[in-house]
CSV table of C-alpha atoms in Angstrom, one decimal:
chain,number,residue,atom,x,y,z
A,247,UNK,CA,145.5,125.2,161.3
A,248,UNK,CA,145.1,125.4,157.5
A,249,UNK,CA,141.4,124.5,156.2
A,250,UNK,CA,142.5,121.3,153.8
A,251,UNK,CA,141.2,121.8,150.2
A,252,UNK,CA,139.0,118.9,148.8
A,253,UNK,CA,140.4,117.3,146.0
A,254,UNK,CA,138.2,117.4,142.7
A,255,UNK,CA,136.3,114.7,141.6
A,256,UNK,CA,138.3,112.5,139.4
A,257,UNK,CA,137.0,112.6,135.5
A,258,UNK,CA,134.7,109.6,135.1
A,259,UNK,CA,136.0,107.2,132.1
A,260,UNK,CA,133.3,105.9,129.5
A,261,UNK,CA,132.3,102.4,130.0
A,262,UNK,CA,134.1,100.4,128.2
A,263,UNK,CA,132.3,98.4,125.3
A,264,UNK,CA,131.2,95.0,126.4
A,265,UNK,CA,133.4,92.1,124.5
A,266,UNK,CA,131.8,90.5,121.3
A,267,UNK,CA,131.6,86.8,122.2
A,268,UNK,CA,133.3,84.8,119.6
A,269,UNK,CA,133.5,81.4,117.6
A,270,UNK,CA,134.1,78.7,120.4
A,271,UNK,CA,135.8,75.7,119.5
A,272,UNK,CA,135.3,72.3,119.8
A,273,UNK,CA,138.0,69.2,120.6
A,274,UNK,CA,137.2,65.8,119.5
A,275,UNK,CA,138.2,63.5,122.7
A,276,UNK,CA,139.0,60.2,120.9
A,277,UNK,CA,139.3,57.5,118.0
A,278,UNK,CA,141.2,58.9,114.4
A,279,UNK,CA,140.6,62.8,114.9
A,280,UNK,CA,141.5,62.6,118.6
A,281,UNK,CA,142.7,65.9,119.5
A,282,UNK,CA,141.1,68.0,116.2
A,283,UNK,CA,140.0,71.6,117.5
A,284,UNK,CA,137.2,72.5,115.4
A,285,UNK,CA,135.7,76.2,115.8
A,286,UNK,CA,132.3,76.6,116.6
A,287,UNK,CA,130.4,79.6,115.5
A,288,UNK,CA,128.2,81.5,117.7
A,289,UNK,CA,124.4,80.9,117.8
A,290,UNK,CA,122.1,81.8,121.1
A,291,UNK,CA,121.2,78.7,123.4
A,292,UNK,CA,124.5,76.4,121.7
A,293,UNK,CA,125.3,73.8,124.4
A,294,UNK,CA,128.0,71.3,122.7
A,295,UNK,CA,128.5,68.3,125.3
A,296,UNK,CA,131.4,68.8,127.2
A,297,UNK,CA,134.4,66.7,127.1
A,298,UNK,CA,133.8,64.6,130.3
A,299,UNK,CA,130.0,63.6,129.3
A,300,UNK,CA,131.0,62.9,125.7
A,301,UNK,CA,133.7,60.7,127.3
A,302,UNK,CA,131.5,59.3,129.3
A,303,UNK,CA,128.9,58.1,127.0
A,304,UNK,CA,131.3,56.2,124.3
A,305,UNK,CA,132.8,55.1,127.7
A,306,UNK,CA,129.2,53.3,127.8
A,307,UNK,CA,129.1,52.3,124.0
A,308,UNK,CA,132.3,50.7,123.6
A,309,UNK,CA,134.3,53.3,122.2
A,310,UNK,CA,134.3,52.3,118.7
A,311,UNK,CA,131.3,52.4,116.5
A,312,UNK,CA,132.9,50.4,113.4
A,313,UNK,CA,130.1,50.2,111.1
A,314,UNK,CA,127.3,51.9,112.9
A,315,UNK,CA,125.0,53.9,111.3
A,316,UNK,CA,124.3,56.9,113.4
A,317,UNK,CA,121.8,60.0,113.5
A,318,UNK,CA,122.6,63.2,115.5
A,319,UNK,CA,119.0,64.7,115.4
A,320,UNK,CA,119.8,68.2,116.9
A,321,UNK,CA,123.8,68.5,115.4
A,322,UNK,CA,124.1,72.3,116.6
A,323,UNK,CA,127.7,72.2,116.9
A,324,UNK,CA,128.4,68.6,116.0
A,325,UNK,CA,130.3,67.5,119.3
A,326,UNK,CA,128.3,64.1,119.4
A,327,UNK,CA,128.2,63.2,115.5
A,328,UNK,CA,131.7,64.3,114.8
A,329,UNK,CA,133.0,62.1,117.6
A,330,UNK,CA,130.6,59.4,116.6
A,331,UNK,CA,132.3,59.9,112.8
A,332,UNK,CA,135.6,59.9,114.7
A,333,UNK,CA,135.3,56.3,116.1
A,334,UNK,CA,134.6,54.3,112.9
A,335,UNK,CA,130.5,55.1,112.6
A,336,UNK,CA,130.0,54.2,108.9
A,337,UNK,CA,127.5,56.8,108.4
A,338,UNK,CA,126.6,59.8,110.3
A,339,UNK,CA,124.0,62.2,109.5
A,340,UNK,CA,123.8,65.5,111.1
A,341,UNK,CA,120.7,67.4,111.2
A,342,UNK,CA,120.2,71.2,112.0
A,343,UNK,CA,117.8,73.9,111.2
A,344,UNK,CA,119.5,77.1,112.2
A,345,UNK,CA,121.7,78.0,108.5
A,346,UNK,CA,125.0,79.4,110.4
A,347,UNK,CA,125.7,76.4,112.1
A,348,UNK,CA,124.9,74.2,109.2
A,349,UNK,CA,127.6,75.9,107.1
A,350,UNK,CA,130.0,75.8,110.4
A,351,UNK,CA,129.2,71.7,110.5
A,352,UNK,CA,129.7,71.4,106.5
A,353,UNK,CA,132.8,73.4,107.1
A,354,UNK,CA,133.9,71.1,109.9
A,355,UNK,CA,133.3,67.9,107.8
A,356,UNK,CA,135.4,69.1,105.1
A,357,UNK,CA,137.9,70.0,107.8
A,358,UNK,CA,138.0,67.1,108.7
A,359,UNK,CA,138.0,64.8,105.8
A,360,UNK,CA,138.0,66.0,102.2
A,361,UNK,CA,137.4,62.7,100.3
A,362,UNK,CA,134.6,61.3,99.0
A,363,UNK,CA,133.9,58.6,101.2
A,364,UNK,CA,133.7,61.3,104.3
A,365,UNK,CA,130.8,59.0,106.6
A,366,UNK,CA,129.4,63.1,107.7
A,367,UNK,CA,126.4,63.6,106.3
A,368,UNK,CA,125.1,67.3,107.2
A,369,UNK,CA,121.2,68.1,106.1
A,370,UNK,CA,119.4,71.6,106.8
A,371,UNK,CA,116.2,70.2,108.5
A,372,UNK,CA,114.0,69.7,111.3
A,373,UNK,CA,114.6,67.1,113.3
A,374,UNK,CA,111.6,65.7,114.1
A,375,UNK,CA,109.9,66.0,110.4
A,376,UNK,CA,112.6,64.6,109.3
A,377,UNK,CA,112.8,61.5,111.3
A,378,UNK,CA,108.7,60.9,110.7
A,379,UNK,CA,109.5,59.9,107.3
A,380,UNK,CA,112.7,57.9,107.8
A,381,UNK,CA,113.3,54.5,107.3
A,382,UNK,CA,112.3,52.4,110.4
A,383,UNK,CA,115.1,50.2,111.7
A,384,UNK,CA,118.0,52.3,110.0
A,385,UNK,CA,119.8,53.8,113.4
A,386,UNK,CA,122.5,51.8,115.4
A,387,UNK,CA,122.8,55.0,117.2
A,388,UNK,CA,120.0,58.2,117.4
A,389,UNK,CA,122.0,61.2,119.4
A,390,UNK,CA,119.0,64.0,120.8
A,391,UNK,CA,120.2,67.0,122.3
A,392,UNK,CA,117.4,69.3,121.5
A,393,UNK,CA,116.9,72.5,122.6
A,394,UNK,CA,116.4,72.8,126.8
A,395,UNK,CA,112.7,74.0,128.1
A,396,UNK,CA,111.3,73.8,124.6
A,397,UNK,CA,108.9,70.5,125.0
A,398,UNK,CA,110.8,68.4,122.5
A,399,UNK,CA,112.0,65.6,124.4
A,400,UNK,CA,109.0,63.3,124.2
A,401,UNK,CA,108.3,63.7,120.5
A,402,UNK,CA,112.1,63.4,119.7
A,403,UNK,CA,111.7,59.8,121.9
A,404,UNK,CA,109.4,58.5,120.2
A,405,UNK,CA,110.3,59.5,117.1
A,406,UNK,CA,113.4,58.5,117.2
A,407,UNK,CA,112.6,54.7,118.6
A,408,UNK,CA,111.0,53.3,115.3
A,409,UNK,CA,114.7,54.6,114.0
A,410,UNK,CA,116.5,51.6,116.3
A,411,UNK,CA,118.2,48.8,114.8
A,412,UNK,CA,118.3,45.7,117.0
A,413,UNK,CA,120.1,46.1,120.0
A,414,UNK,CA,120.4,50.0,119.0
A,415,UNK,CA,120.5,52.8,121.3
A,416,UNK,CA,119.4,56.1,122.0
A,417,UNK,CA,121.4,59.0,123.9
A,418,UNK,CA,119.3,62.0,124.7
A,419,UNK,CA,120.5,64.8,126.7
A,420,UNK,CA,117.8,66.9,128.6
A,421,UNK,CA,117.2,69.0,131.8
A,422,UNK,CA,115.8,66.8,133.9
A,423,UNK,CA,115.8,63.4,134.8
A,424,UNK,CA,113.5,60.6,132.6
A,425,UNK,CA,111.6,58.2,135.2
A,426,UNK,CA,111.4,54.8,134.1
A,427,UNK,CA,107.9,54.8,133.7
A,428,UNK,CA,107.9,57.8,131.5
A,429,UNK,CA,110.6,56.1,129.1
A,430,UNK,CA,108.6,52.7,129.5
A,431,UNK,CA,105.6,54.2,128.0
A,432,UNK,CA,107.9,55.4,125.0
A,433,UNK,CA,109.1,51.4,124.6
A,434,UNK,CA,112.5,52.5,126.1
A,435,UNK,CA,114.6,51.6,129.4
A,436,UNK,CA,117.5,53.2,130.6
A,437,UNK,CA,120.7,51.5,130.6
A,438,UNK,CA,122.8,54.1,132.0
A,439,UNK,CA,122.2,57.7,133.3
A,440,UNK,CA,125.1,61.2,134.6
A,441,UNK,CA,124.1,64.7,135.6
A,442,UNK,CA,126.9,67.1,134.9
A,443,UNK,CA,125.4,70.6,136.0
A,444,UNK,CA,121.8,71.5,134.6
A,445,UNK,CA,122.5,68.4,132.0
A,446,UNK,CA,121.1,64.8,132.5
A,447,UNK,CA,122.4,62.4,130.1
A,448,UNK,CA,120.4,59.2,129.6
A,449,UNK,CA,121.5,55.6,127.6
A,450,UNK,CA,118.5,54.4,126.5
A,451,UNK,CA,117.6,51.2,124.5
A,452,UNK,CA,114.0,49.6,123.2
A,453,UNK,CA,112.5,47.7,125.4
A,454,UNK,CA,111.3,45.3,122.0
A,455,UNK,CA,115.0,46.2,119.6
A,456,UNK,CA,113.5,46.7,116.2
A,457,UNK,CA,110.0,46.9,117.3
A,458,UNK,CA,107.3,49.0,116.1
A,459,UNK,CA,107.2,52.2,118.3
A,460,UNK,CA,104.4,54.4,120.0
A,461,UNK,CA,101.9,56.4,117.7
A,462,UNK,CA,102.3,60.4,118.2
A,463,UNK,CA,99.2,62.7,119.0
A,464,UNK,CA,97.9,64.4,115.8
């Protein structure tokens, strides 16, 4: 019997360059821009809230904010202010820090409304210096999503509960849980509370509306 040849190695193919991740985008889930895609550039750690928690949360509120004056402490893509915007806040200001996503939420605002009396108001600044020297009592609505595994959940608290109207609120997404006793010390309670994957969402509101909130460590 014939000795069978072995068949030569097949030519080996370069590796084929790894895709360059691009612009996500971002869809508003209800009130006057219900259905408005909005892109959203890309930055490292961006987490906008998915559909079903963002649902979820004006779910909670009521769905429409006429009138409400509303902060968005961490905007990064904006999912949570521009929806705020989107159900009749009268003011929404939108803070960030990293420069390409503040041009991406000024470009989203103009996007979505060009006039003059456009409620989005988008600021390059830290969050918490920022909302040290606000005025107390000024926030219907404070929106914290700040950066996961950074230590910036408790400062962002109880910074941002001087900031509550009466009867305001406070939505902060974080990775873990808050205890009741932990928000009690920060003169909040939670009203309502989701986990969708690595993110708990909390609804929290002054325990005292309006009252004056805790003193930060030097």
């Amino acid at each position: 019997m014939a000795a069978v040849k072995a068949r030569p190695p097949a030519p080996s193919r370069p590796a084929a360059p790894a895709a360059r991740r691009g612009p996500g985008e971002l869809r508003l889930i209800g009130g006057r821009w219900k259905r408005r895609k909005l892109p959203v550039p890309d930055a490292p750690g961006l987490r906008p809230t998915p559909d079903r928690v963002r649902e979820t949360l004006f779910n909670w509120l009521g769905q429409t904010l006429d009138g409400w004056r509303v902060l968005d402490a961490f905007a990064g893509s904006g999912a949570l202010g521009f929806e705020a915007a989107s159900r009749g806040a009268a003011e929404v200001r939108l803070l960030e820090q990293d420069p390409r996503l503040v041009r991406g939420l000024q470009a989203s605002a103009r996007l979505l409304d060009p006039s003059p009396g456009n409620p989005l108001r988008i600021e390059a600044a830290d969050a918490c210096a920022w909302m040290r020297t606000a005025a107390p009592a000024s926030r219907e609505l404070v929106l914290l999503d700040p950066p996961f595994h950074q230590g910036l959940d408790r400062a962002a608290l109880a910074l941002a509960r001087p900031l509550l109207a009466p009867q305001g609120w406070i939505y902060l997404e974080s990775e873990r849980a808050w205890p009741d006793a932990e928000l009690a010390a920060l003169g909040l309670r939670l009203h309502r509370q989701l986990r969708a994957g690595a993110v708990h969402a909390h609804l929290l509101q002054a325990v005292e509306p309006g009252g004056p909130g805790p003193t930060l460590p030097a």
